């Protein structure tokens, strides 16, 4: 297994990530969906490090993954079993399909900022000496020293702009980096020419300060994008990389890619089903919630159809494969998500739309300044200096900072409130939203068990039995009794597809389905011959009602989609006051519904948490996922809610609209600055150095305006 790094964004260094993308073959990556604290990290690492063949194990809590370095061959399934015995759920991940975003791009930009800033300060110190009266050979020496500092610093620090400008020109188009690169090259080149041929004008500090401020803007923009990953890759990684194939009664571990239609596959409890197929032997509860949104597990037995991505909970299953590889349900979801992401990535940011007009206008203006002054004066050097000043003074530094400065300020404010903004254009798109589509199960509701009708002994026995199982119903029952003390139940055993049994005070106790206990349908706890029903329901998440009411008050059309039953969906919609709802909606139907709303002219915000929501999240104009969502859903979403309470999401649309207004104000500041500064530069009153100072002041004004969002209501 290897770990592969995401392709870095369009700026910064990429060589480091290319090298990092090839992990050693003796590494295994395990997904740990249920870890949540330092104790979990310690428990997982201790169990793995004590396993024969494991050299080192490291857990990443934020990604919910364990990276296991092997000293000898160990099957990933064995590591999963080790963690299961230690009480931790783990899933092997196909890291050939995984992408991890490293810090190489941001580190590269920070290094370039440091180099440009350090060089700028030193060159400015030399410039002060020149301004103070140094002349003759001393002035010439200071210019030469400045050139020796500036040219290597620019060659390194300005390389992202030059690389992007070259790529744009090679493609026959202009972007913001073309005038930036031209201004830097001309300012440095003209200064070097003046220095070598005894001129008195050198503007190395202007070129460096221009690069320094532009790199800061690029860093702010890149930092807002650092969490972006491919949801399709995350979905594909959930496929089981190695499976247990049965052949003539023998078990053989094979790669997922080696499976063929008709193969018999053994799926153990707690494992994800790798193919679409039919059960030929065994019985187990199946968790389909991540794929279909069904809140209650279903039972799979011989002749039951199962699909890739579902999880066997309580018993082993032997499955005959009907579809494998790219034809499975999970792979089709991957394709849908990939297509939806590609469509959404065609969104053009405000600054990019401005660049289409701004970049050619700047070049034409500088060219006109050069030609006019050359015709009037006949002095090439003077005309070129004025053209360079025009290029610098019109350099889109303030324009480049207009969006990232606001985005970073908004992202910081939201993060303190428990909301993580992952995508750089998320707030721009969120400001345009007019329709909200909400998932139900896991997003607005969560499983809830009522234990108020149970006596003390019944509650304690139910808690003890529920704690011995990782079944969703057992988890809900245990969570409903946070203050109860578990009874001293021994010999706890889980019966496939039925429930959990044990011994308490010499009598048999059971927790499970009514069919198993000879009772009416439902969930029951039985002590001896006495059985007591436990009511299960979906409880609204904290802040769900306030969220729906708040977004409706902001003029948004709120709708509800769910893979659950019509009765359950109707009840939740009625409680929340949502007039438009649909039930029993599959993953492809959710995505199609969101795309249809978009095709009709709507700007849709999708909020969901399951694998079944991933396609819709990627297809929506903007998207949100709670922290409890599946890894793939969190990756597909633009924004992640870090808290259980939904209340922090209420002001999000209004804040996005405020951020958009601040961006437009920043564009107005940049335009106003150009209206004043350009005539001065065209008239020949602005040297390249004064142009760089004016450009820097406009950038500071843009940043100050963006910071006003911190205190805005």
XYZ file of C-alpha atoms in Angstrom:
713
model
C 0.000 0.000 0.000
C 1.217 3.477 -0.748
C 0.144 6.923 0.300
C -0.326 9.400 -2.526
C -0.272 13.169 -2.136
C -2.730 15.498 -3.767
C -1.482 17.531 -6.672
C -0.657 20.947 -5.232
C -2.476 24.075 -6.285
C -1.345 26.306 -9.073
C 1.267 28.217 -7.078
C 4.198 27.363 -4.890
C 6.490 24.383 -5.074
C 5.386 21.026 -6.350
C 8.577 18.986 -6.341
C 8.296 18.273 -2.648
C 4.823 16.896 -2.960
C 5.850 14.754 -5.917
C 8.505 13.141 -3.781
C 6.133 12.795 -0.849
C 3.513 11.183 -3.004
C 5.404 7.913 -3.093
C 5.089 6.252 0.299
C 7.049 3.188 1.243
C 5.440 -0.156 0.421
C 5.704 -1.184 4.078
C 3.008 1.264 5.179
C -0.643 0.515 5.827
C -3.302 3.202 6.255
C -6.345 2.423 8.401
C -9.464 4.568 8.709
C -10.614 5.058 12.317
C -14.136 6.518 12.038
C -14.979 6.363 15.751
C -11.928 7.888 17.451
C -12.534 11.235 19.119
C -10.008 11.924 21.896
C -6.470 11.491 23.176
C -7.432 8.270 24.965
C -8.542 6.784 21.633
C -5.220 7.737 20.050
C -3.282 6.151 22.894
C -5.369 2.968 22.799
C -5.026 2.514 19.046
C -1.295 3.183 18.996
C -0.684 0.882 21.974
C -2.618 -1.991 20.360
C -0.905 -1.588 17.006
C 2.610 -1.126 18.380
C 2.209 -4.356 20.386
C 1.390 -6.313 17.205
C 4.074 -8.562 15.752
C 5.391 -7.100 12.510
C 4.492 -3.486 13.336
C 7.488 -1.188 13.608
C 5.591 1.996 14.397
C 1.999 3.260 14.425
C 0.917 6.885 14.332
C -2.661 8.170 14.626
C -3.899 11.401 13.062
C -6.996 12.495 15.009
C -8.103 15.202 12.558
C -8.047 12.804 9.589
C -9.162 9.837 11.732
C -6.476 7.627 10.285
C -3.627 5.462 11.503
C -0.403 5.140 9.541
C 1.232 1.809 10.368
C 4.874 1.190 9.413
C 5.614 -2.522 9.089
C 8.836 -4.367 9.853
C 7.448 -7.620 8.424
C 4.503 -8.493 6.145
C 1.206 -8.088 8.015
C -2.220 -8.245 6.365
C -4.326 -5.105 6.909
C -7.206 -7.365 7.943
C -5.117 -8.670 10.845
C -4.553 -5.107 12.064
C -8.293 -4.495 11.824
C -8.922 -7.574 13.970
C -6.327 -6.425 16.523
C -8.067 -3.061 16.867
C -11.496 -4.721 17.029
C -10.319 -6.781 20.015
C -9.096 -3.543 21.589
C -12.537 -1.987 21.104
C -11.794 0.224 18.088
C -13.460 0.132 14.682
C -10.987 0.248 11.798
C -11.243 -0.017 8.025
C -8.387 -0.639 5.586
C -8.037 2.120 3.024
C -6.765 1.793 -0.526
C -4.157 4.527 -0.358
C -3.364 4.175 -4.049
C -6.657 6.006 -4.503
C -6.173 8.370 -1.586
C -4.894 11.900 -1.834
C -3.407 13.779 1.082
C -2.802 17.486 0.923
C 0.620 18.371 2.303
C 1.935 21.692 3.478
C 4.586 21.984 0.745
C 2.785 24.741 -1.173
C 2.204 26.895 1.910
C 5.731 26.284 3.161
C 7.066 27.296 -0.231
C 5.080 30.533 -0.194
C 6.136 31.349 3.375
C 9.779 30.794 2.464
C 9.423 33.066 -0.539
C 7.762 35.740 1.614
C 10.646 35.517 4.089
C 13.276 35.770 1.337
C 11.536 38.704 -0.369
C 10.968 40.520 2.938
C 14.531 40.041 4.145
C 15.968 41.186 0.805
C 13.574 44.151 0.683
C 14.645 45.401 4.122
C 18.333 45.185 3.270
C 17.945 46.898 -0.083
C 15.858 49.649 1.519
C 18.655 50.272 4.026
C 21.031 50.749 1.108
C 18.479 52.988 -0.611
C 18.296 55.208 2.482
C 22.020 55.787 2.150
C 21.567 56.786 -1.500
C 18.662 59.089 -0.643
C 20.774 60.669 2.092
C 23.323 61.941 -0.382
C 25.661 59.097 -1.329
C 27.010 59.803 -4.782
C 29.639 58.775 -7.268
C 31.404 55.488 -6.646
C 29.621 55.007 -3.304
C 26.226 55.246 -4.954
C 27.379 52.891 -7.693
C 28.623 50.389 -5.094
C 25.352 50.491 -3.184
C 23.416 49.866 -6.417
C 25.661 46.893 -7.240
C 25.171 45.424 -3.767
C 21.412 45.945 -4.127
C 21.505 44.140 -7.485
C 23.411 41.215 -5.962
C 20.741 40.917 -3.243
C 17.687 41.576 -5.417
C 18.200 39.483 -8.527
C 18.679 36.077 -6.803
C 15.881 36.910 -4.335
C 13.498 37.766 -7.177
C 14.510 34.699 -9.179
C 13.346 32.561 -6.253
C 10.519 34.578 -4.702
C 8.769 35.696 -7.888
C 8.916 32.273 -9.566
C 5.233 31.394 -8.834
C 4.067 34.486 -10.723
C 6.480 33.878 -13.612
C 5.490 30.213 -13.884
C 1.768 30.976 -13.977
C 2.249 33.881 -16.400
C 4.240 31.667 -18.772
C 1.585 28.952 -18.661
C -1.152 31.498 -19.388
C 0.736 33.012 -22.329
C 1.519 29.584 -23.727
C -2.229 28.859 -23.630
C -2.938 32.108 -25.451
C -4.610 33.982 -22.593
C -3.890 36.630 -19.953
C -4.220 36.370 -16.188
C -3.262 38.552 -13.218
C 0.234 37.094 -13.119
C 1.158 38.406 -16.574
C 1.218 42.139 -15.646
C 2.698 41.208 -12.247
C 5.589 39.344 -13.849
C 6.112 42.003 -16.485
C 6.266 44.765 -13.839
C 8.754 42.816 -11.701
C 10.975 41.874 -14.664
C 10.986 45.369 -16.145
C 11.625 47.072 -12.796
C 14.500 44.723 -11.961
C 15.852 44.682 -15.516
C 15.781 48.458 -15.914
C 17.424 48.886 -12.512
C 20.172 46.429 -13.463
C 20.708 48.270 -16.756
C 20.977 51.625 -14.956
C 23.426 50.127 -12.456
C 25.712 48.552 -15.061
C 25.823 51.629 -17.291
C 26.261 54.251 -14.615
C 22.690 55.498 -14.331
C 21.402 57.173 -11.190
C 17.964 55.522 -11.055
C 17.606 52.005 -9.612
C 14.383 50.595 -8.264
C 15.366 47.241 -6.805
C 13.422 48.009 -3.632
C 10.300 48.640 -5.716
C 10.553 45.232 -7.386
C 11.103 43.504 -4.034
C 8.297 45.308 -2.200
C 5.937 44.524 -5.081
C 6.863 40.839 -4.863
C 6.601 40.816 -1.057
C 3.047 42.189 -0.914
C 1.831 40.033 -3.790
C 3.218 36.909 -2.113
C 1.302 37.790 1.046
C -1.909 37.950 -0.985
C -1.097 34.653 -2.686
C -0.404 33.028 0.685
C -3.738 34.212 2.101
C -5.523 32.830 -0.933
C -3.685 29.502 -0.784
C -4.271 29.061 2.929
C -8.008 29.272 2.302
C -7.711 26.371 -0.155
C -5.385 24.091 1.790
C -8.194 21.852 3.071
C -9.636 21.183 -0.359
C -9.352 17.540 -1.435
C -10.994 15.291 -3.939
C -14.191 13.734 -2.626
C -14.082 11.199 -5.422
C -10.685 9.948 -4.215
C -11.982 9.675 -0.651
C -14.981 7.689 -1.835
C -12.832 5.354 -3.893
C -10.517 4.794 -0.913
C -13.444 3.360 1.041
C -13.462 0.414 -1.306
C -11.897 -2.627 0.330
C -8.341 -2.882 -1.077
C -7.976 -6.609 -0.303
C -10.760 -9.141 0.015
C -11.079 -12.768 1.102
C -12.039 -14.906 -1.882
C -13.286 -18.496 -1.457
C -12.135 -21.080 -3.978
C -12.751 -24.817 -3.580
C -13.276 -24.321 0.146
C -9.965 -22.467 0.615
C -9.622 -18.816 1.638
C -7.332 -16.579 -0.369
C -6.604 -12.876 0.185
C -6.622 -11.124 -3.191
C -6.539 -7.544 -4.405
C -9.854 -5.862 -5.127
C -8.832 -5.453 -8.764
C -8.418 -9.241 -9.162
C -12.082 -10.030 -8.442
C -14.262 -11.429 -11.194
C -18.021 -11.780 -11.606
C -19.146 -15.018 -9.965
C -16.404 -15.103 -7.316
C -17.396 -16.091 -3.778
C -16.300 -13.509 -1.200
C -16.278 -13.790 2.585
C -17.181 -10.578 4.452
C -16.520 -10.570 8.198
C -18.527 -8.569 10.775
C -17.473 -4.915 10.848
C -16.148 -5.068 7.273
C -17.382 -3.154 4.254
C -18.856 -5.158 1.369
C -16.535 -4.819 -1.662
C -18.864 -5.762 -4.550
C -22.472 -5.762 -5.636
C -23.777 -9.290 -5.218
C -26.124 -11.735 -3.551
C -25.740 -13.487 -0.201
C -25.328 -17.261 -0.576
C -24.569 -18.098 3.053
C -24.805 -16.413 6.441
C -26.994 -13.828 8.090
C -26.110 -10.353 9.318
C -27.490 -6.927 10.008
C -26.451 -4.514 7.266
C -25.723 -0.831 7.839
C -26.852 1.019 4.718
C -27.083 4.460 6.318
C -23.961 5.859 4.660
C -25.212 4.897 1.201
C -28.996 5.197 1.368
C -29.701 7.281 4.478
C -31.823 4.528 6.053
C -31.628 5.090 9.803
C -32.418 1.478 10.784
C -30.166 -1.472 9.861
C -31.671 -4.162 7.654
C -31.143 -7.917 7.705
C -29.253 -9.747 4.972
C -29.723 -13.494 4.584
C -29.338 -15.996 1.730
C -30.668 -14.593 -1.586
C -30.537 -10.989 -0.244
C -28.992 -8.441 -2.596
C -26.127 -6.328 -1.204
C -24.092 -3.530 -2.751
C -20.543 -2.251 -2.413
C -20.042 0.177 0.435
C -22.567 -1.380 2.832
C -21.241 -2.771 6.107
C -21.883 -6.144 7.727
C -22.525 -5.554 11.418
C -23.266 -8.772 13.244
C -22.268 -11.857 11.282
C -20.107 -13.222 8.434
C -21.548 -13.329 4.924
C -20.562 -15.292 1.858
C -21.414 -13.238 -1.219
C -21.397 -14.130 -4.898
C -20.203 -11.157 -6.937
C -22.549 -9.836 -9.598
C -20.645 -6.655 -10.447
C -17.022 -5.819 -9.710
C -14.586 -2.966 -10.313
C -15.971 0.078 -12.100
C -19.474 -1.410 -12.329
C -20.183 -1.469 -8.572
C -22.588 0.950 -6.932
C -19.772 2.634 -5.008
C -17.683 3.172 -8.132
C -20.694 4.633 -9.936
C -21.071 7.045 -7.011
C -17.403 7.936 -7.409
C -18.005 8.746 -11.070
C -21.055 10.886 -10.246
C -19.136 12.823 -7.598
C -16.153 13.297 -9.898
C -18.379 14.714 -12.631
C -20.201 16.980 -10.174
C -16.920 18.296 -8.764
C -15.629 19.052 -12.252
C -18.808 20.983 -13.041
C -18.652 22.994 -9.806
C -14.947 23.760 -10.297
C -15.868 25.704 -13.415
C -17.153 28.444 -11.102
C -15.128 31.578 -11.779
C -14.168 33.679 -8.770
C -14.846 37.421 -8.744
C -11.143 38.284 -8.925
C -10.653 35.996 -11.943
C -13.548 37.626 -13.752
C -12.023 41.024 -13.054
C -8.640 39.812 -14.358
C -10.085 39.155 -17.816
C -10.675 42.878 -18.234
C -7.957 44.282 -15.990
C -4.890 42.465 -17.358
C -5.153 43.539 -21.030
C -6.130 47.084 -20.008
C -2.962 47.431 -17.889
C -0.707 46.290 -20.731
C -2.314 48.607 -23.233
C -2.028 51.530 -20.807
C 1.684 50.923 -20.160
C 2.346 50.534 -23.871
C 0.473 53.775 -24.609
C 2.501 55.589 -21.919
C 5.784 54.393 -23.444
C 4.817 55.312 -27.011
C 3.435 58.745 -26.108
C 6.444 59.759 -23.999
C 8.884 58.459 -26.600
C 7.116 60.477 -29.305
C 7.211 63.611 -27.121
C 10.707 63.302 -25.632
C 12.577 60.879 -27.879
C 14.181 59.485 -24.693
C 13.853 55.693 -24.514
C 15.129 55.523 -20.928
C 12.638 58.131 -19.652
C 9.754 56.557 -21.586
C 10.598 53.111 -20.279
C 10.810 54.368 -16.671
C 7.358 55.945 -16.963
C 5.919 52.771 -18.525
C 7.397 50.715 -15.668
C 5.915 53.127 -13.123
C 2.522 52.718 -14.807
C 2.841 48.943 -14.675
C 3.799 48.983 -10.996
C 1.214 51.507 -9.915
C -1.519 49.577 -11.739
C -0.195 46.199 -10.589
C -3.186 44.263 -9.232
C -1.842 43.845 -5.709
C -4.886 45.441 -4.078
C -7.114 43.574 -6.517
C -5.321 40.342 -5.694
C -5.795 40.941 -1.965
C -9.435 41.993 -2.278
C -10.837 38.458 -2.098
C -8.266 36.502 -0.003
C -8.104 39.193 2.679
C -11.875 39.028 3.153
C -11.968 35.231 2.844
C -9.260 34.782 5.467
C -10.927 37.207 7.877
C -14.308 35.501 7.474
C -12.735 32.056 7.810
C -11.062 33.104 11.074
C -14.292 34.478 12.502
C -16.236 31.364 11.535
C -13.569 29.008 12.851
C -13.806 30.638 16.269
C -17.564 29.948 16.090
C -16.980 26.290 15.197
C -17.335 26.458 11.398
C -14.461 25.499 9.068
C -14.408 27.085 5.596
C -12.428 24.799 3.295
C -12.794 26.294 -0.174
C -11.535 29.717 -1.213
C -14.663 30.545 -3.217
C -17.142 29.027 -0.745
C -18.302 32.332 0.719
C -18.698 33.892 -2.724
C -20.931 31.026 -3.802
C -22.800 30.938 -0.492
C -23.712 34.614 -0.916
C -25.575 33.681 -4.119
C -27.590 30.820 -2.598
C -31.399 31.022 -2.710
C -32.365 27.376 -2.009
C -31.297 24.996 0.763
C -31.608 21.200 0.510
C -31.212 19.442 3.858
C -30.542 15.764 4.476
C -32.436 14.291 7.438
C -30.680 11.321 9.029
C -27.446 12.371 10.734
C -27.804 15.993 9.650
C -31.036 17.159 11.292
C -31.721 14.050 13.375
C -29.818 11.381 15.275
C -30.908 8.023 16.748
C -32.439 8.320 20.199
C -33.588 5.704 22.703
C -36.140 6.425 25.445
C -35.342 4.686 28.705
C -37.710 6.601 30.994
C -40.054 3.576 31.171
C -37.312 1.235 32.406
C -36.688 0.498 36.083
C -33.257 0.798 37.644
C -32.321 -2.858 37.089
C -33.712 -2.893 33.563
C -31.820 0.240 32.607
C -28.570 -1.050 34.111
C -28.875 -4.423 32.368
C -29.764 -2.738 29.047
C -26.733 -0.468 29.388
C -24.423 -3.421 30.106
C -25.670 -5.380 27.108
C -25.685 -2.355 24.784
C -22.084 -1.537 25.761
C -21.049 -4.976 24.519
C -22.094 -4.254 20.920
C -21.237 -1.655 18.289
C -24.620 -2.008 16.587
C -26.186 1.439 15.903
C -29.207 0.600 18.083
C -26.929 -0.482 20.937
C -24.897 2.703 20.565
C -28.093 4.794 20.728
C -29.288 2.947 23.849
C -25.938 3.383 25.597
C -25.843 7.074 24.653
C -29.316 7.612 26.146
C -28.077 6.631 29.625
C -24.967 8.754 30.248
C -25.492 8.842 34.034
C -26.519 5.198 34.556
C -24.267 2.492 35.968
C -23.987 -0.728 33.980
C -25.023 -3.944 35.708
C -22.429 -6.659 36.302
C -23.451 -8.797 33.337
C -21.137 -11.664 32.376
C -20.752 -13.950 29.371
C -21.986 -11.250 26.980
C -22.460 -12.619 23.471
C -23.806 -11.047 20.290
C -26.163 -13.228 18.265
C -26.009 -12.503 14.546
C -29.041 -10.536 13.402
C -30.798 -10.955 16.759
C -29.247 -9.036 19.629
C -27.020 -9.459 22.701
C -27.328 -11.935 25.565
C -25.581 -12.438 28.910
C -25.864 -13.668 32.503
C -26.867 -11.487 35.458
C -27.435 -12.856 38.969
C -27.679 -16.372 37.525
C -30.405 -15.601 34.992
C -30.268 -15.000 31.258
C -30.681 -11.392 30.097
C -31.149 -10.286 26.505
C -31.321 -7.113 24.474
C -32.567 -7.398 20.916
C -35.379 -7.621 18.407
C -38.928 -8.574 19.321
C -38.860 -11.541 16.937
C -35.919 -13.030 18.820
C -37.514 -12.513 22.212
C -40.992 -13.615 21.172
C -42.418 -10.110 21.479
C -43.979 -7.527 19.194
C -41.718 -5.848 16.624
C -39.269 -3.406 18.162
C -36.341 -3.441 20.555
C -36.687 -5.140 23.953
C -34.653 -5.863 27.074
C -35.464 -9.165 28.780
C -34.569 -10.236 32.335
C -35.550 -13.836 32.921
C -39.090 -14.097 31.573
C -39.947 -10.388 31.895
C -39.472 -8.238 28.773
C -39.614 -4.447 28.579
C -39.736 -2.429 25.368
C -37.250 0.337 24.580
C -38.703 3.080 22.403
C -36.418 4.108 19.531
C -36.898 7.303 17.598
C -35.054 10.042 15.762
C -34.372 13.082 17.879
C -33.709 16.509 16.396
C -30.160 17.731 16.706
C -29.575 20.786 18.863
C -30.299 23.929 16.891
C -32.129 22.162 14.023
C -35.388 24.074 14.480
C -33.590 27.385 14.970
C -31.479 26.737 11.852
C -34.481 26.120 9.594
C -36.386 29.105 10.986
C -33.319 31.354 10.743
C -32.582 30.475 7.120
C -36.235 30.854 6.149
C -36.208 34.302 7.783
C -33.235 35.192 5.560
C -35.328 34.448 2.479
C -34.028 30.970 1.680
C -36.292 28.214 0.345
C -35.553 25.289 2.708
C -36.314 21.752 1.466
C -35.812 18.275 2.972
C -34.530 15.136 1.200
C -34.111 11.778 2.905
C -33.495 8.150 2.113
C -35.670 7.242 5.100
C -39.340 6.280 5.053
C -42.091 8.714 4.094
C -43.662 8.607 7.562
C -40.403 9.454 9.328
C -39.506 12.188 6.834
C -42.991 13.740 6.957
C -42.881 13.876 10.760
C -39.508 15.635 10.822
C -40.576 18.095 8.098
C -43.730 18.936 10.074
C -41.768 19.517 13.301
C -39.348 21.854 11.530
C -41.898 23.676 9.381
C -40.403 22.564 6.054
C -43.140 22.548 3.390
C -41.192 20.772 0.628
C -39.838 17.283 1.344
C -39.105 14.001 -0.383
C -38.541 10.544 1.146
C -36.878 7.297 0.050
C -34.487 9.211 -2.207
C -31.346 7.355 -3.321
C -27.871 8.878 -3.849
C -28.262 9.317 -7.609
C -31.739 10.783 -7.121
C -30.410 13.298 -4.583
C -27.706 14.415 -6.965
C -30.150 14.610 -9.872
C -32.596 16.643 -7.758
C -29.902 19.174 -6.799
C -28.689 19.400 -10.395
C -32.245 19.913 -11.627
C -32.704 22.828 -9.215
C -29.460 24.305 -10.506
C -30.431 23.812 -14.148
C -33.652 25.677 -13.399
C -31.625 28.692 -12.293
C -31.473 28.023 -8.558
C -28.341 28.420 -6.461
C -28.497 25.421 -4.141
C -26.871 24.960 -0.744
C -26.714 21.247 0.144
C -26.291 20.122 3.756
C -25.639 16.413 4.292
C -23.492 13.899 6.125
C -23.534 10.463 4.468
C -21.907 8.786 1.506
C -25.328 8.952 -0.105
C -25.136 12.756 0.123
C -21.656 13.083 -1.392
C -22.803 13.404 -4.995
C -25.385 16.038 -4.067
C -22.799 17.926 -1.974
C -20.430 18.049 -4.925
C -23.181 19.013 -7.378
C -24.565 21.874 -5.281
C -23.544 25.494 -5.733
C -22.272 25.405 -2.121
C -22.278 22.659 0.499
C -21.991 22.026 4.240
C -21.304 18.842 6.215
C -21.286 18.298 9.999
C -18.137 17.038 11.707
C -19.870 13.703 12.343
C -20.263 13.153 8.587
C -18.450 10.474 6.617
C -14.937 11.326 5.466
C -16.085 11.558 1.848
C -18.948 13.933 2.727
C -16.626 16.206 4.704
C -14.205 16.277 1.781
C -16.941 17.066 -0.761
C -18.321 19.905 1.361
C -17.089 23.493 1.136
C -17.806 24.113 4.827
C -17.628 21.749 7.821
C -19.484 22.337 11.094
C -17.137 21.390 13.925
C -19.793 21.262 16.662
C -22.846 19.106 17.338
C -25.066 22.183 17.688
C -26.342 23.525 14.336
C -26.789 27.071 15.667
C -23.434 28.427 14.334
C -24.719 27.864 10.792
C -27.631 30.302 11.167
C -25.732 33.550 10.376
C -23.704 31.918 7.583
C -25.722 33.192 4.548
C -25.918 36.718 5.974
C -22.181 36.710 6.726
C -21.448 35.476 3.209
C -23.445 38.373 1.764
C -21.556 40.790 4.021
C -18.266 39.298 2.838
C -19.334 39.796 -0.769
C -20.098 43.456 -0.056
C -16.640 43.872 1.518
C -15.050 42.315 -1.566
C -16.898 44.731 -3.839
C -15.832 47.599 -1.566
C -12.230 46.429 -1.884
C -12.576 46.478 -5.651
C -13.902 50.031 -5.342
C -10.872 50.988 -3.225
C -8.552 49.486 -5.835
C -10.404 51.265 -8.633
C -10.363 54.597 -6.779
C -6.646 54.249 -6.136
C -6.032 53.605 -9.829
C -8.137 56.607 -10.860
C -5.898 58.862 -8.778
C -2.548 57.150 -9.264
C -2.630 56.336 -12.969
C -2.858 59.968 -14.182
C 0.068 60.845 -11.907
C 2.136 57.988 -13.338
C 1.163 58.838 -16.926
C 2.195 62.450 -16.345
C 5.649 61.264 -15.332
C 5.479 62.434 -11.704
C 5.708 58.937 -10.183
C 9.000 57.078 -10.139
C 8.845 53.285 -9.928
C 9.728 53.550 -6.223
C 6.898 55.983 -5.466
C 4.615 53.728 -7.504
C 5.580 50.765 -5.310
C 4.895 52.784 -2.144
C 1.467 53.869 -3.462
C 0.669 50.293 -4.433
C 1.598 49.106 -0.931
C -0.643 51.717 0.702
C -3.599 50.622 -1.412
C -2.990 47.039 -0.325
C -3.001 48.059 3.337
C -6.312 49.871 2.839
C -7.835 46.722 1.351
C -6.635 44.608 4.292
C -7.976 47.148 6.809
C -11.386 47.111 5.133
C -11.465 43.316 5.244
C -10.664 43.315 8.967
C -13.857 45.279 9.660
C -15.749 41.974 9.277
C -14.379 40.826 12.638
C -16.627 43.202 14.544
C -19.571 43.254 12.149
C -22.956 41.992 13.363
